[in-house]
Amino acid sequence: MWSFLSERRRWLVAVAAVLLLSAAVVLAAALTAVPPSAGPSPSESSPQPTVPPSPSVPATAGPSDSATPGLSPSEVPVPTPSETVPAEPAPMPTSPPPPPTATPSPEPPSPEPPSPAPAAPFPAALAGRDLEVIPGAGTVVALTFDAGANSAGLPSILRTLAATGVRGTFFLTGNWAAANPAGVAAIVAGGHRLGNHSMTHPGFTGLPDSAIGSQLSGAEQAIRAGGGDPRPLFRFPFGERDARTIATVNAYGYLPVRWTVDTLGWKGSSGGITAQIVADRVLAGLRPGEIVLMHIGSNPNDGTTLDADALPGVIERIRAAGYGFTTLDALLA
């Protein structure tokens, strides 16, 4: 019986030793896996599993283990399975960068009016004026002819001027020049001076500056296409002008020229005018530097060309009064 009790005691001692050894292994594993003061590395996004040491080798706390001071290894609390080590908070998602602000495309530039041409060589003292006489010209007369409707009287006028040795000044609209390039060439071939009378013969006081520039440039291009050069002489359609339009024409390099007397030949016989009246009006206005306004076209109602018909007598009577003739180039001297 004593032998049986001794055997049982040895068995209990062995069991107790195994239990103590198992407890020591569990405690060492817990201390190694989760040191109380240690946390996950900043570079770790989640806790990593700890591989327990082999059960056959007891784990011991080393100098680097941070066990609770004053407690023996057997007194250190072992975390239960229900206790979890708080993991490092997951990094907050980074907000996507704002889309690049679209740069608004530049608006196309608004159309600009034609740039004024360089100033023509006319005396600065004549700027701002619509001339009615040639200043300081002496006893000479300038015969001027407007062309805007048709060319019915042109052949007769050119023959008369050539026969009498007189040179005149012709103000052409761009429309007329474009429709009568041979007429432009004939005027130039006769040694006469040209001027600009606008492109389409509109009233200028109702036009903005940009439209005035277009009228001037359009007529100039048409006249040049026929072989002529209108610069720097210009005549307002209908004689309609004001301070603004005169200044604008000057800015585009042109000198406005009006007239001293209008023969009224353009009214035709249906308007009560005759060739005799045309000549009488010219002589009634005779003075040094007189500028005479005539037309080359026929009256649209009766087809008469009174200015062309009266021209030989007009030249004869002016010369008989002791006057000679000049072109408007005399303004530019």
mmCIF file with all atom_site columns, N, CA, C and O in Angstrom, residues 29-63:
data_model
loop_
_atom_site.group_PDB
_atom_site.id
_atom_site.type_symbol
_atom_site.label_atom_id
_atom_site.label_alt_id
_atom_site.label_comp_id
_atom_site.label_asym_id
_atom_site.label_entity_id
_atom_site.label_seq_id
_atom_site.pdbx_PDB_ins_code
_atom_site.Cartn_x
_atom_site.Cartn_y
_atom_site.Cartn_z
_atom_site.occupancy
_atom_site.B_iso_or_equiv
_atom_site.pdbx_formal_charge
_atom_site.auth_seq_id
_atom_site.auth_comp_id
_atom_site.auth_asym_id
_atom_site.auth_atom_id
_atom_site.pdbx_PDB_model_num
ATOM 1   N N  . ALA A 1 29 ? 5.433  33.491 -23.891 1.00 0.00 ? 29 ALA A N  1
ATOM 2   C CA . ALA A 1 29 ? 4.934  33.824 -25.242 1.00 0.00 ? 29 ALA A CA 1
ATOM 3   C C  . ALA A 1 29 ? 4.168  35.118 -25.225 1.00 0.00 ? 29 ALA A C  1
ATOM 4   O O  . ALA A 1 29 ? 4.275  35.965 -26.103 1.00 0.00 ? 29 ALA A O  1
ATOM 5   N N  . ALA A 1 30 ? 3.347  35.328 -24.180 1.00 0.00 ? 30 ALA A N  1
ATOM 6   C CA . ALA A 1 30 ? 2.547  36.563 -24.103 1.00 0.00 ? 30 ALA A CA 1
ATOM 7   C C  . ALA A 1 30 ? 3.437  37.763 -23.947 1.00 0.00 ? 30 ALA A C  1
ATOM 8   O O  . ALA A 1 30 ? 3.219  38.818 -24.545 1.00 0.00 ? 30 ALA A O  1
ATOM 9   N N  . LEU A 1 31 ? 4.472  37.621 -23.042 1.00 0.00 ? 31 LEU A N  1
ATOM 10  C CA . LEU A 1 31 ? 5.375  38.753 -22.837 1.00 0.00 ? 31 LEU A CA 1
ATOM 11  C C  . LEU A 1 31 ? 6.151  39.072 -24.105 1.00 0.00 ? 31 LEU A C  1
ATOM 12  O O  . LEU A 1 31 ? 6.436  40.222 -24.427 1.00 0.00 ? 31 LEU A O  1
ATOM 13  N N  . THR A 1 32 ? 6.527  38.053 -24.848 1.00 0.00 ? 32 THR A N  1
ATOM 14  C CA . THR A 1 32 ? 7.296  38.292 -26.089 1.00 0.00 ? 32 THR A CA 1
ATOM 15  C C  . THR A 1 32 ? 6.426  38.896 -27.168 1.00 0.00 ? 32 THR A C  1
ATOM 16  O O  . THR A 1 32 ? 6.822  39.771 -27.916 1.00 0.00 ? 32 THR A O  1
ATOM 17  N N  . ALA A 1 33 ? 5.171  38.473 -27.306 1.00 0.00 ? 33 ALA A N  1
ATOM 18  C CA . ALA A 1 33 ? 4.287  38.929 -28.397 1.00 0.00 ? 33 ALA A CA 1
ATOM 19  C C  . ALA A 1 33 ? 3.834  40.352 -28.185 1.00 0.00 ? 33 ALA A C  1
ATOM 20  O O  . ALA A 1 33 ? 3.776  41.154 -29.105 1.00 0.00 ? 33 ALA A O  1
ATOM 21  N N  . VAL A 1 34 ? 3.468  40.765 -26.959 1.00 0.00 ? 34 VAL A N  1
ATOM 22  C CA . VAL A 1 34 ? 2.893  42.090 -26.732 1.00 0.00 ? 34 VAL A CA 1
ATOM 23  C C  . VAL A 1 34 ? 3.547  42.732 -25.537 1.00 0.00 ? 34 VAL A C  1
ATOM 24  O O  . VAL A 1 34 ? 3.046  42.648 -24.422 1.00 0.00 ? 34 VAL A O  1
ATOM 25  N N  . PRO A 1 35 ? 4.695  43.391 -25.702 1.00 0.00 ? 35 PRO A N  1
ATOM 26  C CA . PRO A 1 35 ? 5.258  44.147 -24.570 1.00 0.00 ? 35 PRO A CA 1
ATOM 27  C C  . PRO A 1 35 ? 4.325  45.275 -24.225 1.00 0.00 ? 35 PRO A C  1
ATOM 28  O O  . PRO A 1 35 ? 3.784  45.933 -25.100 1.00 0.00 ? 35 PRO A O  1
ATOM 29  N N  . PRO A 1 36 ? 4.096  45.539 -22.941 1.00 0.00 ? 36 PRO A N  1
ATOM 30  C CA . PRO A 1 36 ? 3.102  46.555 -22.550 1.00 0.00 ? 36 PRO A CA 1
ATOM 31  C C  . PRO A 1 36 ? 3.405  47.904 -23.120 1.00 0.00 ? 36 PRO A C  1
ATOM 32  O O  . PRO A 1 36 ? 2.509  48.652 -23.438 1.00 0.00 ? 36 PRO A O  1
ATOM 33  N N  . SER A 1 37 ? 4.663  48.328 -23.225 1.00 0.00 ? 37 SER A N  1
ATOM 34  C CA . SER A 1 37 ? 4.942  49.695 -23.674 1.00 0.00 ? 37 SER A CA 1
ATOM 35  C C  . SER A 1 37 ? 5.232  49.752 -25.155 1.00 0.00 ? 37 SER A C  1
ATOM 36  O O  . SER A 1 37 ? 5.541  50.803 -25.673 1.00 0.00 ? 37 SER A O  1
ATOM 37  N N  . ALA A 1 38 ? 5.202  48.595 -25.833 1.00 0.00 ? 38 ALA A N  1
ATOM 38  C CA . ALA A 1 38 ? 5.545  48.602 -27.255 1.00 0.00 ? 38 ALA A CA 1
ATOM 39  C C  . ALA A 1 38 ? 4.294  48.673 -28.077 1.00 0.00 ? 38 ALA A C  1
ATOM 40  O O  . ALA A 1 38 ? 3.298  48.051 -27.744 1.00 0.00 ? 38 ALA A O  1
ATOM 41  N N  . GLY A 1 39 ? 4.303  49.374 -29.156 1.00 0.00 ? 39 GLY A N  1
ATOM 42  C CA . GLY A 1 39 ? 3.172  49.470 -30.080 1.00 0.00 ? 39 GLY A CA 1
ATOM 43  C C  . GLY A 1 39 ? 3.627  49.103 -31.458 1.00 0.00 ? 39 GLY A C  1
ATOM 44  O O  . GLY A 1 39 ? 4.808  48.932 -31.727 1.00 0.00 ? 39 GLY A O  1
ATOM 45  N N  . PRO A 1 40 ? 2.736  49.010 -32.380 1.00 0.00 ? 40 PRO A N  1
ATOM 46  C CA . PRO A 1 40 ? 3.102  48.658 -33.751 1.00 0.00 ? 40 PRO A CA 1
ATOM 47  C C  . PRO A 1 40 ? 3.962  49.744 -34.363 1.00 0.00 ? 40 PRO A C  1
ATOM 48  O O  . PRO A 1 40 ? 3.842  50.912 -34.049 1.00 0.00 ? 40 PRO A O  1
ATOM 49  N N  . SER A 1 41 ? 4.872  49.349 -35.210 1.00 0.00 ? 41 SER A N  1
ATOM 50  C CA . SER A 1 41 ? 5.769  50.288 -35.906 1.00 0.00 ? 41 SER A CA 1
ATOM 51  C C  . SER A 1 41 ? 4.944  51.225 -36.754 1.00 0.00 ? 41 SER A C  1
ATOM 52  O O  . SER A 1 41 ? 3.929  50.842 -37.318 1.00 0.00 ? 41 SER A O  1
ATOM 53  N N  . PRO A 1 42 ? 5.378  52.508 -36.856 1.00 0.00 ? 42 PRO A N  1
ATOM 54  C CA . PRO A 1 42 ? 4.618  53.453 -37.667 1.00 0.00 ? 42 PRO A CA 1
ATOM 55  C C  . PRO A 1 42 ? 4.492  52.998 -39.093 1.00 0.00 ? 42 PRO A C  1
ATOM 56  O O  . PRO A 1 42 ? 3.580  53.405 -39.787 1.00 0.00 ? 42 PRO A O  1
ATOM 57  N N  . SER A 1 43 ? 5.419  52.155 -39.550 1.00 0.00 ? 43 SER A N  1
ATOM 58  C CA . SER A 1 43 ? 5.347  51.735 -40.943 1.00 0.00 ? 43 SER A CA 1
ATOM 59  C C  . SER A 1 43 ? 4.378  50.595 -41.146 1.00 0.00 ? 43 SER A C  1
ATOM 60  O O  . SER A 1 43 ? 4.129  50.187 -42.268 1.00 0.00 ? 43 SER A O  1
ATOM 61  N N  . GLU A 1 44 ? 3.825  49.999 -39.997 1.00 0.00 ? 44 GLU A N  1
ATOM 62  C CA . GLU A 1 44 ? 2.905  48.877 -40.133 1.00 0.00 ? 44 GLU A CA 1
ATOM 63  C C  . GLU A 1 44 ? 1.491  49.392 -40.167 1.00 0.00 ? 44 GLU A C  1
ATOM 64  O O  . GLU A 1 44 ? 1.082  50.203 -39.344 1.00 0.00 ? 44 GLU A O  1
ATOM 65  N N  . SER A 1 45 ? 0.718  48.931 -41.112 1.00 0.00 ? 45 SER A N  1
ATOM 66  C CA . SER A 1 45 ? -0.679 49.350 -41.190 1.00 0.00 ? 45 SER A CA 1
ATOM 67  C C  . SER A 1 45 ? -1.585 48.458 -40.389 1.00 0.00 ? 45 SER A C  1
ATOM 68  O O  . SER A 1 45 ? -2.722 48.812 -40.111 1.00 0.00 ? 45 SER A O  1
ATOM 69  N N  . SER A 1 46 ? -1.147 47.252 -39.964 1.00 0.00 ? 46 SER A N  1
ATOM 70  C CA . SER A 1 46 ? -1.953 46.357 -39.128 1.00 0.00 ? 46 SER A CA 1
ATOM 71  C C  . SER A 1 46 ? -1.005 45.488 -38.334 1.00 0.00 ? 46 SER A C  1
ATOM 72  O O  . SER A 1 46 ? 0.123  45.221 -38.749 1.00 0.00 ? 46 SER A O  1
ATOM 73  N N  . PRO A 1 47 ? -1.429 45.000 -37.161 1.00 0.00 ? 47 PRO A N  1
ATOM 74  C CA . PRO A 1 47 ? -0.546 44.177 -36.328 1.00 0.00 ? 47 PRO A CA 1
ATOM 75  C C  . PRO A 1 47 ? -0.187 42.886 -37.015 1.00 0.00 ? 47 PRO A C  1
ATOM 76  O O  . PRO A 1 47 ? -1.014 42.301 -37.716 1.00 0.00 ? 47 PRO A O  1
ATOM 77  N N  . GLN A 1 48 ? 1.052  42.439 -36.898 1.00 0.00 ? 48 GLN A N  1
ATOM 78  C CA . GLN A 1 48 ? 1.526  41.210 -37.520 1.00 0.00 ? 48 GLN A CA 1
ATOM 79  C C  . GLN A 1 48 ? 1.404  40.065 -36.497 1.00 0.00 ? 48 GLN A C  1
ATOM 80  O O  . GLN A 1 48 ? 1.629  40.245 -35.298 1.00 0.00 ? 48 GLN A O  1
ATOM 81  N N  . PRO A 1 49 ? 1.076  38.861 -36.944 1.00 0.00 ? 49 PRO A N  1
ATOM 82  C CA . PRO A 1 49 ? 0.979  37.723 -36.002 1.00 0.00 ? 49 PRO A CA 1
ATOM 83  C C  . PRO A 1 49 ? 2.334  37.359 -35.432 1.00 0.00 ? 49 PRO A C  1
ATOM 84  O O  . PRO A 1 49 ? 3.355  37.448 -36.094 1.00 0.00 ? 49 PRO A O  1
ATOM 85  N N  . THR A 1 50 ? 2.333  36.955 -34.156 1.00 0.00 ? 50 THR A N  1
ATOM 86  C CA . THR A 1 50 ? 3.569  36.572 -33.468 1.00 0.00 ? 50 THR A CA 1
ATOM 87  C C  . THR A 1 50 ? 3.689  35.060 -33.461 1.00 0.00 ? 50 THR A C  1
ATOM 88  O O  . THR A 1 50 ? 2.739  34.347 -33.112 1.00 0.00 ? 50 THR A O  1
ATOM 89  N N  . VAL A 1 51 ? 4.821  34.578 -33.920 1.00 0.00 ? 51 VAL A N  1
ATOM 90  C CA . VAL A 1 51 ? 5.034  33.123 -33.925 1.00 0.00 ? 51 VAL A CA 1
ATOM 91  C C  . VAL A 1 51 ? 5.534  32.705 -32.545 1.00 0.00 ? 51 VAL A C  1
ATOM 92  O O  . VAL A 1 51 ? 6.558  33.206 -32.074 1.00 0.00 ? 51 VAL A O  1
ATOM 93  N N  . PRO A 1 52 ? 4.812  31.835 -31.836 1.00 0.00 ? 52 PRO A N  1
ATOM 94  C CA . PRO A 1 52 ? 5.247  31.455 -30.480 1.00 0.00 ? 52 PRO A CA 1
ATOM 95  C C  . PRO A 1 52 ? 6.507  30.622 -30.533 1.00 0.00 ? 52 PRO A C  1
ATOM 96  O O  . PRO A 1 52 ? 6.763  29.914 -31.494 1.00 0.00 ? 52 PRO A O  1
ATOM 97  N N  . PRO A 1 53 ? 7.315  30.683 -29.503 1.00 0.00 ? 53 PRO A N  1
ATOM 98  C CA . PRO A 1 53 ? 8.536  29.858 -29.477 1.00 0.00 ? 53 PRO A CA 1
ATOM 99  C C  . PRO A 1 53 ? 8.200  28.394 -29.314 1.00 0.00 ? 53 PRO A C  1
ATOM 100 O O  . PRO A 1 53 ? 7.095  28.026 -28.922 1.00 0.00 ? 53 PRO A O  1
ATOM 101 N N  . SER A 1 54 ? 9.146  27.614 -29.618 1.00 0.00 ? 54 SER A N  1
ATOM 102 C CA . SER A 1 54 ? 8.955  26.164 -29.500 1.00 0.00 ? 54 SER A CA 1
ATOM 103 C C  . SER A 1 54 ? 8.636  25.789 -28.056 1.00 0.00 ? 54 SER A C  1
ATOM 104 O O  . SER A 1 54 ? 9.251  26.290 -27.118 1.00 0.00 ? 54 SER A O  1
ATOM 105 N N  . PRO A 1 55 ? 7.653  24.902 -27.854 1.00 0.00 ? 55 PRO A N  1
ATOM 106 C CA . PRO A 1 55 ? 7.272  24.549 -26.473 1.00 0.00 ? 55 PRO A CA 1
ATOM 107 C C  . PRO A 1 55 ? 8.400  23.890 -25.704 1.00 0.00 ? 55 PRO A C  1
ATOM 108 O O  . PRO A 1 55 ? 8.412  23.890 -24.479 1.00 0.00 ? 55 PRO A O  1
ATOM 109 N N  . SER A 1 56 ? 9.370  23.337 -26.431 1.00 0.00 ? 56 SER A N  1
ATOM 110 C CA . SER A 1 56 ? 10.419 22.615 -25.702 1.00 0.00 ? 56 SER A CA 1
ATOM 111 C C  . SER A 1 56 ? 11.476 23.521 -25.129 1.00 0.00 ? 56 SER A C  1
ATOM 112 O O  . SER A 1 56 ? 12.319 23.085 -24.376 1.00 0.00 ? 56 SER A O  1
ATOM 113 N N  . VAL A 1 57 ? 11.436 24.854 -25.557 1.00 0.00 ? 57 VAL A N  1
ATOM 114 C CA . VAL A 1 57 ? 12.454 25.775 -25.032 1.00 0.00 ? 57 VAL A CA 1
ATOM 115 C C  . VAL A 1 57 ? 11.751 26.855 -24.253 1.00 0.00 ? 57 VAL A C  1
ATOM 116 O O  . VAL A 1 57 ? 11.012 27.648 -24.822 1.00 0.00 ? 57 VAL A O  1
ATOM 117 N N  . PRO A 1 58 ? 11.962 26.971 -22.959 1.00 0.00 ? 58 PRO A N  1
ATOM 118 C CA . PRO A 1 58 ? 11.286 28.014 -22.163 1.00 0.00 ? 58 PRO A CA 1
ATOM 119 C C  . PRO A 1 58 ? 11.778 29.365 -22.588 1.00 0.00 ? 58 PRO A C  1
ATOM 120 O O  . PRO A 1 58 ? 12.962 29.593 -22.796 1.00 0.00 ? 58 PRO A O  1
ATOM 121 N N  . ALA A 1 59 ? 10.819 30.329 -22.741 1.00 0.00 ? 59 ALA A N  1
ATOM 122 C CA . ALA A 1 59 ? 11.180 31.694 -23.102 1.00 0.00 ? 59 ALA A CA 1
ATOM 123 C C  . ALA A 1 59 ? 11.435 32.475 -21.844 1.00 0.00 ? 59 ALA A C  1
ATOM 124 O O  . ALA A 1 59 ? 10.697 32.380 -20.877 1.00 0.00 ? 59 ALA A O  1
ATOM 125 N N  . THR A 1 60 ? 12.475 33.249 -21.854 1.00 0.00 ? 60 THR A N  1
ATOM 126 C CA . THR A 1 60 ? 12.807 34.076 -20.697 1.00 0.00 ? 60 THR A CA 1
ATOM 127 C C  . THR A 1 60 ? 12.831 35.513 -21.097 1.00 0.00 ? 60 THR A C  1
ATOM 128 O O  . THR A 1 60 ? 13.139 35.844 -22.241 1.00 0.00 ? 60 THR A O  1
ATOM 129 N N  . ALA A 1 61 ? 12.504 36.381 -20.157 1.00 0.00 ? 61 ALA A N  1
ATOM 130 C CA . ALA A 1 61 ? 12.486 37.815 -20.445 1.00 0.00 ? 61 ALA A CA 1
ATOM 131 C C  . ALA A 1 61 ? 13.898 38.311 -20.483 1.00 0.00 ? 61 ALA A C  1
ATOM 132 O O  . ALA A 1 61 ? 14.673 38.102 -19.571 1.00 0.00 ? 61 ALA A O  1
ATOM 133 N N  . GLY A 1 62 ? 14.204 39.022 -21.581 1.00 0.00 ? 62 GLY A N  1
ATOM 134 C CA . GLY A 1 62 ? 15.528 39.577 -21.735 1.00 0.00 ? 62 GLY A CA 1
ATOM 135 C C  . GLY A 1 62 ? 15.577 41.007 -21.265 1.00 0.00 ? 62 GLY A C  1
ATOM 136 O O  . GLY A 1 62 ? 14.581 41.574 -20.843 1.00 0.00 ? 62 GLY A O  1
ATOM 137 N N  . PRO A 1 63 ? 16.807 41.619 -21.356 1.00 0.00 ? 63 PRO A N  1
ATOM 138 C CA . PRO A 1 63 ? 16.953 43.005 -20.891 1.00 0.00 ? 63 PRO A CA 1
ATOM 139 C C  . PRO A 1 63 ? 16.070 43.973 -21.642 1.00 0.00 ? 63 PRO A C  1
ATOM 140 O O  . PRO A 1 63 ? 15.698 45.005 -21.122 1.00 0.00 ? 63 PRO A O  1
#
